[in-house]
GROMACS .gro file of C-alpha atoms in nm:
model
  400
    1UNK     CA    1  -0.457   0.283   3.453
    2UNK     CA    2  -0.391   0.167   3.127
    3UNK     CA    3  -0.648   0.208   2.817
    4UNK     CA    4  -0.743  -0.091   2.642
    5UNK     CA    5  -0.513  -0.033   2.356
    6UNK     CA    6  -0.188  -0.014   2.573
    7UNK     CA    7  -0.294  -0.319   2.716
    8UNK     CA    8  -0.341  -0.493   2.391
    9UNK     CA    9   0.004  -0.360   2.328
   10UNK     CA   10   0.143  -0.531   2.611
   11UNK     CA   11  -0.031  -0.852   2.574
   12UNK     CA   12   0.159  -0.849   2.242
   13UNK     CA   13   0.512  -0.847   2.314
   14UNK     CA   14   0.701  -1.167   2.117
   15UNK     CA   15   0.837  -1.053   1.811
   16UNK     CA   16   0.997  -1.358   1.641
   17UNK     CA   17   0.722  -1.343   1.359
   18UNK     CA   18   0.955  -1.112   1.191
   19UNK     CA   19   1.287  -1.332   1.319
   20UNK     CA   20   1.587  -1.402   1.052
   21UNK     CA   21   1.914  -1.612   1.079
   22UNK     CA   22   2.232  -1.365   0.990
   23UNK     CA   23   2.232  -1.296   0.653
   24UNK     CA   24   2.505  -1.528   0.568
   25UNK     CA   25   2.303  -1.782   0.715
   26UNK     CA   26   2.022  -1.717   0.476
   27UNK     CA   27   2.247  -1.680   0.178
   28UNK     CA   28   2.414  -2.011   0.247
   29UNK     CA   29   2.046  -2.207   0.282
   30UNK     CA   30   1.935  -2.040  -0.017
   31UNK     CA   31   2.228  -2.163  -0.222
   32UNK     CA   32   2.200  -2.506  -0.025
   33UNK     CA   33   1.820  -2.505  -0.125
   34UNK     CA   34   1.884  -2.438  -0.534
   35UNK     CA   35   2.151  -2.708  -0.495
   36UNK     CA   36   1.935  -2.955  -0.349
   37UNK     CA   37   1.670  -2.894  -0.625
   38UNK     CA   38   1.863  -2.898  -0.881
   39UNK     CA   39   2.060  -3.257  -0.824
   40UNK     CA   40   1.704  -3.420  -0.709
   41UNK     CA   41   1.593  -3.263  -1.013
   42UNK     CA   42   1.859  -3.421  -1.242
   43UNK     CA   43   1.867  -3.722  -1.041
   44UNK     CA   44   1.485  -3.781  -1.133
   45UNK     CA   45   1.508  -3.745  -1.435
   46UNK     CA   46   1.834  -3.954  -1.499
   47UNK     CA   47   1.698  -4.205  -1.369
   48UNK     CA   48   1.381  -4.197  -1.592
   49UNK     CA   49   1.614  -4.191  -1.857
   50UNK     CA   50   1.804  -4.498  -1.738
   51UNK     CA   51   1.508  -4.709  -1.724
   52UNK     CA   52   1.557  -4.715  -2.095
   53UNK     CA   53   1.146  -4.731  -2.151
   54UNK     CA   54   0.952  -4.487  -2.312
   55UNK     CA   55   0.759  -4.387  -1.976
   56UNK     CA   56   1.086  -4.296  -1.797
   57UNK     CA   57   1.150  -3.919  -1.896
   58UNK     CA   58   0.782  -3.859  -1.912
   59UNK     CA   59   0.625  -4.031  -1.609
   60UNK     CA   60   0.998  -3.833  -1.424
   61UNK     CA   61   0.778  -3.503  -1.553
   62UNK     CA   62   0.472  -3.603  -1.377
   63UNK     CA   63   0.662  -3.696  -1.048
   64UNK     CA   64   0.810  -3.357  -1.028
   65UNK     CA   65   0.465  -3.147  -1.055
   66UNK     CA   66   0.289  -3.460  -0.858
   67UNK     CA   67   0.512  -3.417  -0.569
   68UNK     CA   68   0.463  -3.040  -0.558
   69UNK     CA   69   0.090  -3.092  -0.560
   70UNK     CA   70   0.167  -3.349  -0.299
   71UNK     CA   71   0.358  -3.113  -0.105
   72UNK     CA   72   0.045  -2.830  -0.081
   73UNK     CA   73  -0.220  -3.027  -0.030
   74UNK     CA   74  -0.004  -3.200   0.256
   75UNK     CA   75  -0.028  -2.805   0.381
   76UNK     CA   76  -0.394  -2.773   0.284
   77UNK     CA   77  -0.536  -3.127   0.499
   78UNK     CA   78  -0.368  -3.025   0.819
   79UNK     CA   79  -0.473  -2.690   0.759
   80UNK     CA   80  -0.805  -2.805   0.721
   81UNK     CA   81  -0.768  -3.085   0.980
   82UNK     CA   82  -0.697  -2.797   1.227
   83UNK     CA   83  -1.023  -2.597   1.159
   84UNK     CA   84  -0.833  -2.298   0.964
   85UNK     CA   85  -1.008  -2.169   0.610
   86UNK     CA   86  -0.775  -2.183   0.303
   87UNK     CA   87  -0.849  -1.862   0.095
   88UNK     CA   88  -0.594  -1.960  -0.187
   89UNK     CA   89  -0.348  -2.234  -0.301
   90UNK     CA   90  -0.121  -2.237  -0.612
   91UNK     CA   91   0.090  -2.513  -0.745
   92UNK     CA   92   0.291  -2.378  -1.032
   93UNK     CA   93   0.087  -2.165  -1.278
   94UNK     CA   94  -0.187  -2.323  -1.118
   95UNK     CA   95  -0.450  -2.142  -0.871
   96UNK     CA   96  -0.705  -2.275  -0.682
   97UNK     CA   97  -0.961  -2.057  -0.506
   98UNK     CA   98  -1.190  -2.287  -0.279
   99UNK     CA   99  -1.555  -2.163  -0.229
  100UNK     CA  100  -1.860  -2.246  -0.036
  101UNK     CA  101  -1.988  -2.451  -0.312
  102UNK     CA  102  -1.709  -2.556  -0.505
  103UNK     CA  103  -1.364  -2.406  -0.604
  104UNK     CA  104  -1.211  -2.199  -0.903
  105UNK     CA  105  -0.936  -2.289  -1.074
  106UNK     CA  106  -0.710  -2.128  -1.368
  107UNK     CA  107  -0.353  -2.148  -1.547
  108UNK     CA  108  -0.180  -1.822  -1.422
  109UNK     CA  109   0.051  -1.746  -1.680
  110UNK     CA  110   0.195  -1.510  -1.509
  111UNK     CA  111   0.382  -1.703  -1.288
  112UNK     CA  112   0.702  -1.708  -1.310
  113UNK     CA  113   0.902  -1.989  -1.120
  114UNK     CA  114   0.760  -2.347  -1.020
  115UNK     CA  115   0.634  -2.346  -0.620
  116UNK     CA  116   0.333  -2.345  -0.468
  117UNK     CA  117   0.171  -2.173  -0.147
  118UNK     CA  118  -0.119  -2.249   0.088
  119UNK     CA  119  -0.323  -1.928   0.181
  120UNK     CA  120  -0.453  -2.004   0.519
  121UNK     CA  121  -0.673  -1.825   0.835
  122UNK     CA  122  -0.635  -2.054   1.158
  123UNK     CA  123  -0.946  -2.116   1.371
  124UNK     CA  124  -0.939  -1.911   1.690
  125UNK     CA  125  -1.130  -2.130   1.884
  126UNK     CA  126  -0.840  -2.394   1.902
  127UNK     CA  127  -0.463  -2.363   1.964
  128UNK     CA  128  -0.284  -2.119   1.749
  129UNK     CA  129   0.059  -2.255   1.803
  130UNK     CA  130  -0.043  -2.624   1.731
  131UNK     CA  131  -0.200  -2.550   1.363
  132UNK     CA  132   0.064  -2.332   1.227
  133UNK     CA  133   0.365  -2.591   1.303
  134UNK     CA  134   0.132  -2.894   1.177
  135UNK     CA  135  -0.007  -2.686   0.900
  136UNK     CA  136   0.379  -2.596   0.835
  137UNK     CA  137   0.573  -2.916   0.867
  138UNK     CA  138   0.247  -3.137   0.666
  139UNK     CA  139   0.447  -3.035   0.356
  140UNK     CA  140   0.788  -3.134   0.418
  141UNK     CA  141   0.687  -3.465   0.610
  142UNK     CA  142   0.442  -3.591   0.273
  143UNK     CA  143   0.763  -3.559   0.070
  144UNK     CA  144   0.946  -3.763   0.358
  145UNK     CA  145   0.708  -3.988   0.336
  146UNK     CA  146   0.689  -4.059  -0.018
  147UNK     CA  147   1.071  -4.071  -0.001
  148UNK     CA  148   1.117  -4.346   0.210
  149UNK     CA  149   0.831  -4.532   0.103
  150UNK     CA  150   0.998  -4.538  -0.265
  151UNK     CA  151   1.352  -4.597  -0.138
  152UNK     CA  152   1.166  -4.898   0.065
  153UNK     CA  153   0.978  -4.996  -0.309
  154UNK     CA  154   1.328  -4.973  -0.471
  155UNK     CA  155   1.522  -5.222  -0.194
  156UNK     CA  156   1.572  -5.517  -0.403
  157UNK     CA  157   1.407  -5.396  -0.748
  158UNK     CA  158   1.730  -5.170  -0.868
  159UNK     CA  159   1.805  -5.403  -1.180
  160UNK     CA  160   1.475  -5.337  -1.311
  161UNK     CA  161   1.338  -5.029  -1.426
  162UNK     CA  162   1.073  -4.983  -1.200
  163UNK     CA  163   1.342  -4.988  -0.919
  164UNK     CA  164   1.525  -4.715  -1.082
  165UNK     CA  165   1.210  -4.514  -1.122
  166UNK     CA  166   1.169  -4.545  -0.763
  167UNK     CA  167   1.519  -4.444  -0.646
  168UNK     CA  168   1.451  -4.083  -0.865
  169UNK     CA  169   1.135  -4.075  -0.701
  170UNK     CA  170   1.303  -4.120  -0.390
  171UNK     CA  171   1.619  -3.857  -0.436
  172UNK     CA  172   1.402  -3.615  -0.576
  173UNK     CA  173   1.143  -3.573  -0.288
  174UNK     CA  174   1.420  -3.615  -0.039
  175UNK     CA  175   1.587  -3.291  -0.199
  176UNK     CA  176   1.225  -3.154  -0.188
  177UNK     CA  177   1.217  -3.212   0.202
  178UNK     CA  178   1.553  -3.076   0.271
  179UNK     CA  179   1.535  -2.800   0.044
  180UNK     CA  180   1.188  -2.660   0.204
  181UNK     CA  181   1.334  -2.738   0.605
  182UNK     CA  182   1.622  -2.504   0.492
  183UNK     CA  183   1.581  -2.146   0.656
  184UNK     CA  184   1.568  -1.900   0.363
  185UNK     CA  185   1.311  -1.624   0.237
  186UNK     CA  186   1.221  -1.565  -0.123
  187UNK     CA  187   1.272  -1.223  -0.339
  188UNK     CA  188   0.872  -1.185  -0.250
  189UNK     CA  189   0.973  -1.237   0.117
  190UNK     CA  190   0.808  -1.553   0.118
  191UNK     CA  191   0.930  -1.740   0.442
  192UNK     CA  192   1.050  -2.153   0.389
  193UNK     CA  193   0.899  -2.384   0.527
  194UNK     CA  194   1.204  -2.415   0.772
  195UNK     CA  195   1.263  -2.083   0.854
  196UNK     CA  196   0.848  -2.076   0.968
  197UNK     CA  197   0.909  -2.367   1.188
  198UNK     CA  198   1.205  -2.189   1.334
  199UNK     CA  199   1.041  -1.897   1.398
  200UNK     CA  200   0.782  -2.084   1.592
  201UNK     CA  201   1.058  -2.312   1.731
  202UNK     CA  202   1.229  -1.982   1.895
  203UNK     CA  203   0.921  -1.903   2.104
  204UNK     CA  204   0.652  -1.718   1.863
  205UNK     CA  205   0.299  -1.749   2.051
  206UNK     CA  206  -0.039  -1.604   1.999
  207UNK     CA  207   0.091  -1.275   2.187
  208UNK     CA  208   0.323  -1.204   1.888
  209UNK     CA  209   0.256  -0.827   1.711
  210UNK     CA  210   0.262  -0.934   1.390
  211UNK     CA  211   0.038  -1.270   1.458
  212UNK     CA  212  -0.259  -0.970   1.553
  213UNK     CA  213  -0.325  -0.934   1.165
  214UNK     CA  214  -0.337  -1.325   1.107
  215UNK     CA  215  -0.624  -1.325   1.407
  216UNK     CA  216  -0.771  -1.042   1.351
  217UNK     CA  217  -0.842  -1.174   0.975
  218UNK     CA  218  -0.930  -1.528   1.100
  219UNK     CA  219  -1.236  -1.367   1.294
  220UNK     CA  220  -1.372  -1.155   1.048
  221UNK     CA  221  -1.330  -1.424   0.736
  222UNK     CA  222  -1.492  -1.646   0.998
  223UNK     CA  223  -1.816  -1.422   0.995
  224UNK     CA  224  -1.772  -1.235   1.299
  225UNK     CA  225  -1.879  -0.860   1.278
  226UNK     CA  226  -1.681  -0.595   1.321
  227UNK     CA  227  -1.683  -0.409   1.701
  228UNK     CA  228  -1.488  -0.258   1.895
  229UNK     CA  229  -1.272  -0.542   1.930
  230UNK     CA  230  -1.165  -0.479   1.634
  231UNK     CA  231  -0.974  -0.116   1.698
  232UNK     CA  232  -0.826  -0.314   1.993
  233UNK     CA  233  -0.611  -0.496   1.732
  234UNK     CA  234  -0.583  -0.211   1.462
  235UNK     CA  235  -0.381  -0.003   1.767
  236UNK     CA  236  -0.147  -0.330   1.780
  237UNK     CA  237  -0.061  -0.358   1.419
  238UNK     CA  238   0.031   0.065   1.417
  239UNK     CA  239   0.335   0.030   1.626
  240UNK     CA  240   0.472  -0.300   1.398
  241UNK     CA  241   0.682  -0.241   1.111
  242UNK     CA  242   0.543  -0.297   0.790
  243UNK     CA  243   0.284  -0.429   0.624
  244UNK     CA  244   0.105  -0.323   0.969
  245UNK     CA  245   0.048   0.044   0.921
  246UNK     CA  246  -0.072  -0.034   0.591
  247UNK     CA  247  -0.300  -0.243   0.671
  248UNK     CA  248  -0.471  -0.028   0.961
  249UNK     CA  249  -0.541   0.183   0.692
  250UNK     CA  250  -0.683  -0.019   0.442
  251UNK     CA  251  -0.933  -0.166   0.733
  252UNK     CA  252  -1.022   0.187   0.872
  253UNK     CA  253  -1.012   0.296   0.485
  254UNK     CA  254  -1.257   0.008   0.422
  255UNK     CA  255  -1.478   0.073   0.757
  256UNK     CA  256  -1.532   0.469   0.604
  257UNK     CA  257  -1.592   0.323   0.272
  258UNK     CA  258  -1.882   0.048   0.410
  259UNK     CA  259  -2.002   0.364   0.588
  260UNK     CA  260  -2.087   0.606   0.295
  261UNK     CA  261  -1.828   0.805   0.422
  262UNK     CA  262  -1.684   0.886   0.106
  263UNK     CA  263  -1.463   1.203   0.214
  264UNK     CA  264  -1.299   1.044   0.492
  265UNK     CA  265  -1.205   0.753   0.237
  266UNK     CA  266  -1.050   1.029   0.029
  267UNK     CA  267  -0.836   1.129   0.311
  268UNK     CA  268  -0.732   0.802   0.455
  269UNK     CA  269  -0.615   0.755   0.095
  270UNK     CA  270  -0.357   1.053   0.092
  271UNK     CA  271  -0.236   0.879   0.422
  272UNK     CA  272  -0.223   0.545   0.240
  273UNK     CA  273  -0.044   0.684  -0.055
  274UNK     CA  274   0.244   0.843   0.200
  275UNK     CA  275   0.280   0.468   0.334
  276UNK     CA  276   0.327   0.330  -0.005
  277UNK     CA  277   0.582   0.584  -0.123
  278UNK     CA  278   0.769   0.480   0.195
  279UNK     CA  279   0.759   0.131   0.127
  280UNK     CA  280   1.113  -0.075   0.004
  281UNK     CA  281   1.088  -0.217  -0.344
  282UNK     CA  282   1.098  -0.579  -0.173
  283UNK     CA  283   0.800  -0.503   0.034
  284UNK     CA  284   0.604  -0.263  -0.267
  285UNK     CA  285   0.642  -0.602  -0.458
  286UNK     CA  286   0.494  -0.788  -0.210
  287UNK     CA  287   0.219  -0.572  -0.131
  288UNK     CA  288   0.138  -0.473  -0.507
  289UNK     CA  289  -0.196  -0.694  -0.501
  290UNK     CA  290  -0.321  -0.539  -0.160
  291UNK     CA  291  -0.195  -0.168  -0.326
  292UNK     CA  292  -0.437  -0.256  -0.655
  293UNK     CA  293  -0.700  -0.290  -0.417
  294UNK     CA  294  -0.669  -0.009  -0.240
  295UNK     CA  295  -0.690   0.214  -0.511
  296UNK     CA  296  -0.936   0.070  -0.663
  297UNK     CA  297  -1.170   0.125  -0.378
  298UNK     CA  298  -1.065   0.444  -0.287
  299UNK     CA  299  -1.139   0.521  -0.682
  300UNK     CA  300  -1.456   0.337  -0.619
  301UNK     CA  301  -1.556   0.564  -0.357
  302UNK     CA  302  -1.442   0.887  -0.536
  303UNK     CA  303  -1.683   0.828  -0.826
  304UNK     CA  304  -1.941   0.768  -0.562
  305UNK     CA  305  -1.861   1.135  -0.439
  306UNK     CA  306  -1.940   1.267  -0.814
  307UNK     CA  307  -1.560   1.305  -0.869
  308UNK     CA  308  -1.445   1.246  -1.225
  309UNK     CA  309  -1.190   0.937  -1.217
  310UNK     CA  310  -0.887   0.934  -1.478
  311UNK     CA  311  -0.895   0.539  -1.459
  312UNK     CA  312  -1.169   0.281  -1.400
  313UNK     CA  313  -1.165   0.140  -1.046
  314UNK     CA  314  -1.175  -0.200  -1.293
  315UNK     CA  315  -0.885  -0.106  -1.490
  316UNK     CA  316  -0.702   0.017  -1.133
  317UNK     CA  317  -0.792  -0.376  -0.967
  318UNK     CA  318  -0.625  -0.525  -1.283
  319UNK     CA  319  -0.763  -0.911  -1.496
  320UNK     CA  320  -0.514  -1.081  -1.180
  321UNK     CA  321  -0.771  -0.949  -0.860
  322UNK     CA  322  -1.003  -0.915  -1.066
  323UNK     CA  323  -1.067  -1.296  -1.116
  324UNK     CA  324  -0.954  -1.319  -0.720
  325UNK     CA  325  -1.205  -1.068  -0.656
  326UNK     CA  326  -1.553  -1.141  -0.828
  327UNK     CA  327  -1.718  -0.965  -0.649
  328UNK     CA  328  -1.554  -0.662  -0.621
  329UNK     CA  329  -1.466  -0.687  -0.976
  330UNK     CA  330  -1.849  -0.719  -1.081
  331UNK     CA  331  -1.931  -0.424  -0.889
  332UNK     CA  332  -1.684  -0.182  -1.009
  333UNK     CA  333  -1.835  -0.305  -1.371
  334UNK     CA  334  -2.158  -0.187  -1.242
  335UNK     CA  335  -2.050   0.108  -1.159
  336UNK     CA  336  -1.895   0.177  -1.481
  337UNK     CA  337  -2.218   0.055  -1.664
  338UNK     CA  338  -2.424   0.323  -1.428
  339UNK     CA  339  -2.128   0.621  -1.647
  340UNK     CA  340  -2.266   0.498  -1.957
  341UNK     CA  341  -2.668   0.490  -1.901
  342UNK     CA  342  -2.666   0.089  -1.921
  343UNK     CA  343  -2.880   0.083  -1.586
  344UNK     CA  344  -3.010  -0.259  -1.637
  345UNK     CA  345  -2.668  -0.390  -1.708
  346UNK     CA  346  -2.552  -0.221  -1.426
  347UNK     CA  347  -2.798  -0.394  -1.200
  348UNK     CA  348  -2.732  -0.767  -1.331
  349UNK     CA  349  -2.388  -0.641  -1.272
  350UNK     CA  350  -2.467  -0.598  -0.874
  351UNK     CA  351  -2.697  -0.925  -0.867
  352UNK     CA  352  -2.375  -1.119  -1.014
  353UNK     CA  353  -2.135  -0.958  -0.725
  354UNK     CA  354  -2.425  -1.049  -0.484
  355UNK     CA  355  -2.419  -1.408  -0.605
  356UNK     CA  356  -2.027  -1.432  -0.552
  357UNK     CA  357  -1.995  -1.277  -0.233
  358UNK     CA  358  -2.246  -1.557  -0.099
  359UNK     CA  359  -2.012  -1.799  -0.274
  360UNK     CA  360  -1.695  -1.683  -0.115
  361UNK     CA  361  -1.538  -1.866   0.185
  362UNK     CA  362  -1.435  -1.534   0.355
  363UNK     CA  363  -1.768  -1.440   0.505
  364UNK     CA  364  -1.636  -1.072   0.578
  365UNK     CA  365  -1.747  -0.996   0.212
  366UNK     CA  366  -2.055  -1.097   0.221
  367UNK     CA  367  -2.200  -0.825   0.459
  368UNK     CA  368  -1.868  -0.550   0.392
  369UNK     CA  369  -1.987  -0.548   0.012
  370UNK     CA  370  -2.374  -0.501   0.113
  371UNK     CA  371  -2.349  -0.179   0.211
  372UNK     CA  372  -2.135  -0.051  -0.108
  373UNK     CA  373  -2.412  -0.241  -0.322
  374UNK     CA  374  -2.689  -0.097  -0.179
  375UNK     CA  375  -2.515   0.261  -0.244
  376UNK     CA  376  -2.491   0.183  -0.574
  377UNK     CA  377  -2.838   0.052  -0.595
  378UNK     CA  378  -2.953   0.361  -0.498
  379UNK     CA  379  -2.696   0.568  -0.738
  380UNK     CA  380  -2.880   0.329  -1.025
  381UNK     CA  381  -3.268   0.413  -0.910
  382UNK     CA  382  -3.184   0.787  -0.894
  383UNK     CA  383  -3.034   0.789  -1.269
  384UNK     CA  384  -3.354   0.533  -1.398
  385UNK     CA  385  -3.597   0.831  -1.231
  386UNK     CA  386  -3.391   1.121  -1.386
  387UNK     CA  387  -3.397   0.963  -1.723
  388UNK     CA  388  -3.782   0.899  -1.696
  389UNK     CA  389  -3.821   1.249  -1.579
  390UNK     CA  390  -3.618   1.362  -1.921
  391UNK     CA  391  -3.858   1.136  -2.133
  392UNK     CA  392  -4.150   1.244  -1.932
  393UNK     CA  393  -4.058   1.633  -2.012
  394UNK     CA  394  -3.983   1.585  -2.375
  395UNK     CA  395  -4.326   1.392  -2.416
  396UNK     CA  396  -4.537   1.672  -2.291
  397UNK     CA  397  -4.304   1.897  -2.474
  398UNK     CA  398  -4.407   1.727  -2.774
  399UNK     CA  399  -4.764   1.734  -2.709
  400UNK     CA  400  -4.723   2.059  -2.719
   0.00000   0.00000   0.00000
């Protein structure tokens, strides 16, 4: 008889998540794709030129970041539209966190090229298959639309510079739909549009290896508690290749860590450190947000052990998760406010991470940073009755 974890195993068996066209397939598209871009890009903004007003060039500027707004948030409503939770969505240098009351937004001047993404968990109480290819194609068809409805807007009007405004409009969001239907992956192995639809084209179902991680996430963010089900999915993701391993780490890492189990944490860590050291540069760069976490916690958890740290767990999580990760950010500060005897600092501190792990769509946080606060809590009220145990002693010692 099998155990439950060889028969998650075999209920997982597609594994076209991870499917590419022959490399000079994806070559080819990629070229194809910068091609594209680049003559809808010039065509736009000829155009804007040839209208000979003074709007042209600069209303040809707008159109191009419009469209890729356009293009996400054509992601983001069928994402929403299909019951998933967006965790993140960037257009450009600009990020957009959405919360339970609200969203957060900044100019990420880090970024380095002009795109965008939509950071998505799909419900699990409807069809899987269904929301990923509507949440997938929603981009590509908005710029379709808007294509042909300003080719239709130009029919007629191309003597006047309105119509030629409208045929630049039109090129460029054409080249934006054929460019993202184009099968190609980017340096931070970033899947197209096309080469997702593809994937899910050739067969990929909810039974897929690497499709485990995206449910297993979509449950917890959704507020569901950790069980046993959960290990059921963790002994899936060990046999794919990576980011899987990794990952099984980081949750059973995280599980020790929400336990108080702060040696185990220590050694899951060296284990985590071996996977990272065996990682390809491609994937290391892909992964280097996840990594920052994960050593912050584990740094986290060694100062909770009494260990001296060479590095802050706040200076480990970096300014870039640090603003994606309030929370966590707020109580590392703590923590580092607790070191320097500023114990009512250092419980604001743990209110404020309190406050934004309520505010955070992925409802996971909410109860997985209790636990660590409440540690900490109890780390501050031992230091507030040592110190008034010192200032106790040296009062009677001065009565004396």
């Amino acid at each position: 008889m099998q155990d439950a974890g060889c028969a998650m195993a075999d209920a997982f068996r597609v594994p076209d998540s991870e499917w590419l066209p022959d490399e000079w397939v994806m070559k080819s598209c990629r070229f194809l794709q910068v091609t594209v871009l680049v003559a809808g890009f010039v065509t736009l903004f000829w155009c804007g030129a040839q209208t000979k007003a003074w709007w042209g060039v600069p209303l040809a500027l707008v159109v191009y970041f419009v469209s890729g707004f356009l293009h996400e948030a054509g992601h983001a409503v069928a994402a929403l539209l299909g019951g998933a939770t967006i965790t993140r969505a960037q257009v450009g240098s600009i990020e957009i966190v959405p919360l339970r009351d609200g969203v957060r937004m900044r100019w990420n001047r880090a970024a380095r090229e002009f795109g965008g993404l939509v950071q998505s968990f799909p419900s699990t109480k409807r069809s899987l298959r269904r929301q990923m290819v509507a949440t997938i194609a929603a981009g590509p068809v908005v710029n379709a639309v808007i294509a042909v409805a300003a080719l239709l807007a130009a029919h007629g009007r191309l003597d006047t510079a309105p119509g030629v405004m409208l045929l630049g409009i039109a090129a460029f969001n054409a080249a934006s739909t054929i460019a993202n239907l184009l099968p190609w992956a980017s340096s931070a192995m970033l899947a197209s549009d096309g080469l997702q639809l593809l994937r899910w084209l050739r067969g990929i179902d909810e039974k897929d290896p690497q499709l485990a991680l995206v449910v297993l996430t979509s449950r917890l963010i959704s507020g569901e508690r950790s069980g046993e089900w959960v290990d059921d999915y963790l002994r899936v993701l060990e046999h794919t290749s990576q980011p899987g391993p990794l990952l099984v780490l980081w949750s059973r890492l995280r599980m020790a860590q929400v336990q108080g189990d702060w040696a185990l944490v220590e050694e899951l860590m060296g284990q985590v450190e071996l996977q990272i050291v065996g990682l390809s540069p491609q994937m290391a760069k892909a992964l280097e947000r996840l990594i920052a976490v994960i050593r912050c916690e584990a740094a986290f958890s060694r100062a909770m052990a009494g260990h001296a740290l060479e590095r802050s767990p706040v200076e480990i999580l970096g300014p870039d998760m640090g603003w994606h990760m309030p929370a966590v950010r707020l109580r590392c500060q703590a923590l580092e406010c607790l070191w320097h005897g500023h114990l009512d600092m250092a419980r604001l501190r743990l209110a404020e991470s309190e406050r934004w792990s309520k505010r955070s769509v992925d409802r996971s946080l909410e109860h997985g940073e209790s636990p660590l606060r409440d540690a900490l809590a109890a780390a501050i009220d031992r230091a507030q009755r040592e110190a008034t145990q010192r200032i106790g002693a040296q009062v009677q010692m001065g009565n004396a």
